[in-house]
Amino acid sequence: AAWAPAGARWLGAGAAHREAGQVVVQKFGGTSLGTTEKMEKVRNIITSHYDEDNNKNVVAVVSALSSETKEEGTTSRLLAAAEGSVKQGEYLSFLEKIEDTHMDIVYSMLKDRKNREEAKQFIQGELDRTRSFCESLGVIQEISPRSHDMIIGCGERLSAGLVAAVLREEGLRSVNVDLSNAFPKGLDTSRRGYQHTAKRTFGAMLQPLVKQGIIPVVSGFFGSVNRGIIKGVGRGYTDLTAALCAGALHADALQVWKESDGVFTGNPTKIEDARLLSIVTPDEASELTYFGNEVLHPFTMECAIEDRVPIHILNTFKPESGGTSIVEAGIEELTKLRGTKCQGIAAVCSKKGIPVLNLMSNRMLDSSSFLATVFEKFAQHKVKADLISTSVSNLTVTLHESTPRSSIDALLKDLEEFGKSVFEENRAIVTCIGSGMRHQKGLASKVFHTLSDANISLEMIAQGASEINISVVIPSEDMDKAIHTIHKAFLTEE
C-alpha cells in the first residue's frame, strides 16, 4: 500500500484480526526526535506502553525531525530549499543536510541489514522526489499553497519512516502511515464539521493495523488541504492530526510528548517559582494557548473534548515527571489541588510586541452602526482583533501580532472617516487564567491593585464572557515585572 512503503512485510505477520483493546495515541514533536539519543528515548516510551500479549496498542504521530535551533530543523531546511529553487539559487545543500541528519540515526540505530537498507532506500526515495520537485519549482519560479504542502510534508514522511524502522529493529511490527494523500479531492477545513470526515478517513487507515497489533507511525502532515495546511489548519497541525487519530480510534488517551514537563503556573524560564500544574481544564488550556503559553493547537482540544479523550502533556526526557493532564475538573477539585491563595487563578501568561489601535468616534454614526461599520473594515483588510474594549464613542483594540503592517496602514486610512485614530506599537498583554476565577468576587480589583501598587500603568482592561481570564495591556518594558508581581501575589507557594 502507498501509505506503508517501509515495513510492509509485517502486515500479514503475527496475530490475526482481533478486537482492539487499550489504545494510546502518542504525539512526538520534532525536537523529541532530532538525534540518536532522543530517538532512543522515544523508542523506549513507545515500547513501554505497547504490550501485544495484553492487547495494549500504541499509535505514534510524529513531526519532522528538528534540532535545538529552528533554522536547522527539517521543515526549515525544506522551506529554504523551496525558496532557493524558486529564486533559481542554492537548494541542494539543504536537502543534503536533511539526508545527513536522518542517515546518522539510520547508521547508529539500525543494525539489521535488511531493515537498514529498507530505511535508506525510503529516505533516499523521498529526497529524490523532493529534489525533482525543487527542480520544477525553479522552472515555474513560484510556489503555490499546494506546492508548499508537498515540500513540508516530506519532513513528516521521513520522520514516520525512520521511527517505524527503529521500532522494527526492536522486533516490533510497525509500519509508517503516510497521510499526505488522505484526501485526494481536498479537505475544506473552513467547513464546519470537517473533523468528522478526517476521522472517518484516518480510522479506515489505522483500525485494521491496530487490530493486528501493529504499531502505526503516522505522519503528522495530512493532505490535501484546501488553501494549504498552514492557512487551512495552522502551525502545530501535528497536534490536530494526533487528536483526530485518537478520536477515530476511540483512544483511551492522547499523550503529547514535548521537551517541557507540562503546563506551569507561569513561564518557568522567567519565573523561578513557577510550579507544574498536574491538571488544567480544556477551557484553561485553550485560553493559555491563545494568550502566549503554547499548550496545543487550539482545535486539538476541541476535538479531544468532543470525543472524550483525555490529553496528557509529558516530557520526553523526564517521563517520570507526571506531566499535566487536560481533563474536566470541578471547582472543588481544582481548589483542593491549587489551594485558596490563588483565588481561582491557575496561571499567568504574557505576550509582547502587541499593536494597539484606539479610535475616537466623530459621532457621524450611532454607536451600533459605528461598531458594525468599523469591524467590517477590519474584516475587509483581514486585520485580526484580539482584545476589545468599547464605550459609546471610543473603541480600543489590540491587534494580533502577526498582522502585516501594510494591512494595518490600509485599515487606518479607511478609519479616518469615522474618527481620530491613535496607533501604538510594542505593548504587552498580561493575562490571568483559571476556571475558578468566575466564582471569586472582587478578584479583578485585587489583580488591578496588585499591578498598580507595583507602579505598573494599565492602558486597557478586558475580561471574557466566560470569566476565566482577566487581561491587561501594559507597556512592553513592564511585562516581566507584571508577571512576577502577579505570580508572587497569587501563585507562589508560601
Tab-separated table of C-alpha atoms in Angstrom, residues 43-233:
chain	number	residue	atom	x	y	z
A	43	ARG	CA	11.624	4.245	21.196
A	44	ASN	CA	11.658	3.430	24.917
A	45	ILE	CA	8.478	5.420	25.554
A	46	ILE	CA	6.597	3.658	22.759
A	47	THR	CA	7.786	0.186	23.764
A	48	SER	CA	6.939	0.809	27.432
A	49	HIS	CA	3.279	1.444	26.529
A	50	TYR	CA	2.960	-1.345	23.957
A	51	ASP	CA	2.133	-4.894	25.066
A	52	GLU	CA	0.779	-7.117	22.303
A	53	ASP	CA	0.094	-10.054	24.647
A	54	ASN	CA	-2.162	-7.898	26.838
A	55	ASN	CA	-3.757	-6.058	23.913
A	56	LYS	CA	-2.183	-2.695	24.733
A	57	ASN	CA	-1.759	-0.803	21.475
A	58	VAL	CA	0.133	2.335	20.527
A	59	VAL	CA	-0.275	4.704	17.589
A	60	ALA	CA	2.590	7.208	17.196
A	61	VAL	CA	2.093	10.520	15.369
A	62	VAL	CA	5.317	12.326	14.519
A	63	SER	CA	6.524	15.739	13.422
A	64	ALA	CA	9.515	16.340	11.168
A	65	LEU	CA	12.904	15.910	12.861
A	66	SER	CA	14.206	19.122	14.381
A	67	SER	CA	17.272	20.256	16.278
A	68	GLU	CA	17.725	22.688	19.141
A	69	THR	CA	17.664	25.620	16.694
A	70	LYS	CA	14.637	26.038	14.453
A	71	GLU	CA	16.777	27.044	11.436
A	72	GLU	CA	18.430	23.607	11.461
A	73	GLY	CA	15.147	21.684	11.615
A	74	THR	CA	13.953	19.590	8.679
A	75	THR	CA	10.940	21.796	7.925
A	76	SER	CA	13.036	24.994	7.905
A	77	ARG	CA	15.548	23.367	5.577
A	78	LEU	CA	12.804	22.141	3.244
A	79	LEU	CA	11.327	25.642	3.040
A	80	ALA	CA	14.803	27.099	2.457
A	81	ALA	CA	15.311	24.592	-0.383
A	82	ALA	CA	11.966	25.553	-1.927
A	83	GLU	CA	12.751	29.268	-1.664
A	84	GLY	CA	16.206	28.733	-3.142
A	85	SER	CA	14.859	26.753	-6.087
A	86	VAL	CA	12.127	29.330	-6.855
A	87	LYS	CA	14.830	32.022	-6.967
A	88	GLN	CA	16.962	29.666	-9.094
A	89	GLY	CA	19.560	29.676	-6.322
A	90	GLU	CA	21.074	27.105	-3.982
A	91	TYR	CA	18.829	24.323	-2.691
A	92	LEU	CA	20.716	21.017	-2.899
A	93	SER	CA	22.825	21.703	0.213
A	94	PHE	CA	19.672	21.971	2.354
A	95	LEU	CA	18.451	18.582	1.151
A	96	GLU	CA	21.894	17.053	1.717
A	97	LYS	CA	21.847	18.248	5.343
A	98	ILE	CA	18.403	16.671	5.796
A	99	GLU	CA	19.724	13.395	4.407
A	100	ASP	CA	22.755	13.512	6.730
A	101	THR	CA	20.561	14.035	9.829
A	102	HIS	CA	18.362	11.048	9.013
A	103	MET	CA	21.208	8.791	7.883
A	104	ASP	CA	23.094	9.441	11.137
A	105	ILE	CA	20.198	7.817	13.001
A	106	VAL	CA	19.936	5.005	10.448
A	107	TYR	CA	23.580	4.004	10.884
A	108	SER	CA	23.541	4.484	14.668
A	109	MET	CA	20.359	2.550	15.447
A	110	LEU	CA	19.628	0.098	12.630
A	111	LYS	CA	21.922	-2.924	12.764
A	112	ASP	CA	19.688	-5.401	10.920
A	113	ARG	CA	20.932	-5.244	7.334
A	114	LYS	CA	17.564	-5.652	5.607
A	115	ASN	CA	15.874	-3.137	7.867
A	116	ARG	CA	18.715	-0.649	7.398
A	117	GLU	CA	18.660	-0.952	3.600
A	118	GLU	CA	14.863	-0.510	3.507
A	119	ALA	CA	15.147	2.634	5.620
A	120	LYS	CA	17.964	4.040	3.471
A	121	GLN	CA	16.029	3.416	0.253
A	122	PHE	CA	12.934	5.015	1.737
A	123	ILE	CA	14.803	8.171	2.822
A	124	GLN	CA	16.666	8.465	-0.473
A	125	GLY	CA	13.462	7.923	-2.458
A	126	GLU	CA	11.628	10.691	-0.558
A	127	LEU	CA	14.504	13.121	-1.018
A	128	ASP	CA	14.924	12.233	-4.709
A	129	ARG	CA	11.281	13.139	-5.289
A	130	THR	CA	11.773	16.379	-3.376
A	131	ARG	CA	14.869	17.248	-5.460
A	132	SER	CA	12.883	16.700	-8.655
A	133	PHE	CA	10.079	18.856	-7.322
A	134	CYS	CA	12.515	21.635	-6.442
A	135	GLU	CA	13.893	21.486	-9.991
A	136	SER	CA	10.384	22.049	-11.344
A	137	LEU	CA	9.883	24.984	-8.955
A	138	GLY	CA	12.997	26.541	-10.489
A	139	VAL	CA	11.294	26.434	-13.876
A	140	ILE	CA	7.931	27.932	-12.887
A	141	GLN	CA	9.572	30.281	-10.320
A	142	GLU	CA	6.630	30.367	-7.934
A	143	ILE	CA	5.258	28.217	-5.135
A	144	SER	CA	1.532	27.662	-4.624
A	145	PRO	CA	-0.059	26.565	-1.308
A	146	ARG	CA	-0.299	23.014	-2.699
A	147	SER	CA	3.374	23.054	-3.720
A	148	HIS	CA	4.247	24.423	-0.290
A	149	ASP	CA	2.427	21.449	1.264
A	150	MET	CA	4.217	18.962	-0.975
A	151	ILE	CA	7.525	20.339	0.246
A	152	ILE	CA	6.869	20.471	4.001
A	153	GLY	CA	5.066	17.093	4.017
A	154	CYS	CA	8.362	15.436	3.125
A	155	GLY	CA	9.651	16.091	6.665
A	156	GLU	CA	6.872	14.166	8.402
A	157	ARG	CA	7.064	11.315	5.870
A	158	LEU	CA	10.788	10.931	6.524
A	159	SER	CA	10.246	11.007	10.274
A	160	ALA	CA	7.460	8.407	10.220
A	161	GLY	CA	9.507	6.041	8.069
A	162	LEU	CA	12.528	6.370	10.315
A	163	VAL	CA	10.646	5.859	13.601
A	164	ALA	CA	8.894	2.770	12.199
A	165	ALA	CA	12.277	1.329	11.197
A	166	VAL	CA	13.671	1.995	14.699
A	167	LEU	CA	10.743	0.082	16.215
A	168	ARG	CA	11.204	-2.828	13.786
A	169	GLU	CA	14.826	-3.009	14.913
A	170	GLU	CA	13.445	-3.975	18.339
A	171	GLY	CA	11.461	-6.846	16.797
A	172	LEU	CA	8.163	-4.928	16.872
A	173	ARG	CA	5.740	-4.957	13.977
A	174	SER	CA	5.490	-1.355	12.829
A	175	VAL	CA	4.654	0.475	9.599
A	176	ASN	CA	4.675	4.128	8.662
A	177	VAL	CA	1.330	5.553	7.587
A	178	ASP	CA	1.541	8.455	5.150
A	179	LEU	CA	-1.463	10.815	5.330
A	180	SER	CA	-0.201	13.104	2.541
A	181	ASN	CA	-2.841	11.841	0.106
A	182	ALA	CA	-5.553	11.004	2.609
A	183	PHE	CA	-7.915	13.479	0.898
A	184	PRO	CA	-7.272	13.323	-2.864
A	185	LYS	CA	-10.282	15.551	-3.583
A	186	GLY	CA	-9.192	18.052	-0.970
A	187	LEU	CA	-10.336	18.730	2.602
A	188	ASP	CA	-12.060	22.062	3.218
A	189	THR	CA	-11.094	22.968	6.777
A	190	SER	CA	-13.238	26.116	6.629
A	191	ARG	CA	-16.378	23.955	6.612
A	192	ARG	CA	-17.902	23.195	9.979
A	193	GLY	CA	-17.531	19.537	10.948
A	194	TYR	CA	-14.611	18.750	8.636
A	195	GLN	CA	-13.008	16.830	11.512
A	196	HIS	CA	-15.644	14.089	11.158
A	197	THR	CA	-14.584	13.467	7.552
A	198	ALA	CA	-10.957	13.358	8.655
A	199	LYS	CA	-11.674	10.906	11.477
A	200	ARG	CA	-13.554	8.521	9.198
A	201	THR	CA	-10.632	8.532	6.758
A	202	PHE	CA	-7.951	8.112	9.422
A	203	GLY	CA	-9.951	5.398	11.185
A	204	ALA	CA	-10.262	3.360	7.982
A	205	MET	CA	-6.482	3.507	7.551
A	206	LEU	CA	-5.486	2.798	11.150
A	207	GLN	CA	-8.060	0.398	12.629
A	208	PRO	CA	-7.009	-2.654	10.559
A	209	LEU	CA	-3.397	-2.181	11.685
A	210	VAL	CA	-4.246	-1.693	15.356
A	211	LYS	CA	-6.468	-4.797	15.331
A	212	GLN	CA	-3.464	-6.814	14.143
A	213	GLY	CA	-1.280	-5.456	16.953
A	214	ILE	CA	0.844	-3.461	14.518
A	215	ILE	CA	2.221	-0.080	15.666
A	216	PRO	CA	1.325	2.570	13.047
A	217	VAL	CA	3.720	5.523	12.921
A	218	VAL	CA	1.676	8.301	11.360
A	219	SER	CA	2.932	11.364	9.503
A	220	GLY	CA	1.709	14.462	11.337
A	221	PHE	CA	1.137	16.151	7.985
A	222	PHE	CA	-2.094	15.360	6.123
A	223	GLY	CA	-3.249	16.441	2.677
A	224	SER	CA	-4.507	17.764	0.604
A	225	VAL	CA	-5.980	20.714	2.456
A	226	ASN	CA	-7.724	23.486	0.551
A	227	ARG	CA	-5.650	26.707	0.797
A	228	GLY	CA	-2.716	24.649	2.145
A	229	ILE	CA	-2.218	23.164	5.600
A	230	ILE	CA	-0.653	26.276	7.178
A	231	LYS	CA	-3.541	28.566	6.164
A	232	GLY	CA	-6.189	25.869	6.486
A	233	VAL	CA	-5.088	24.416	9.840
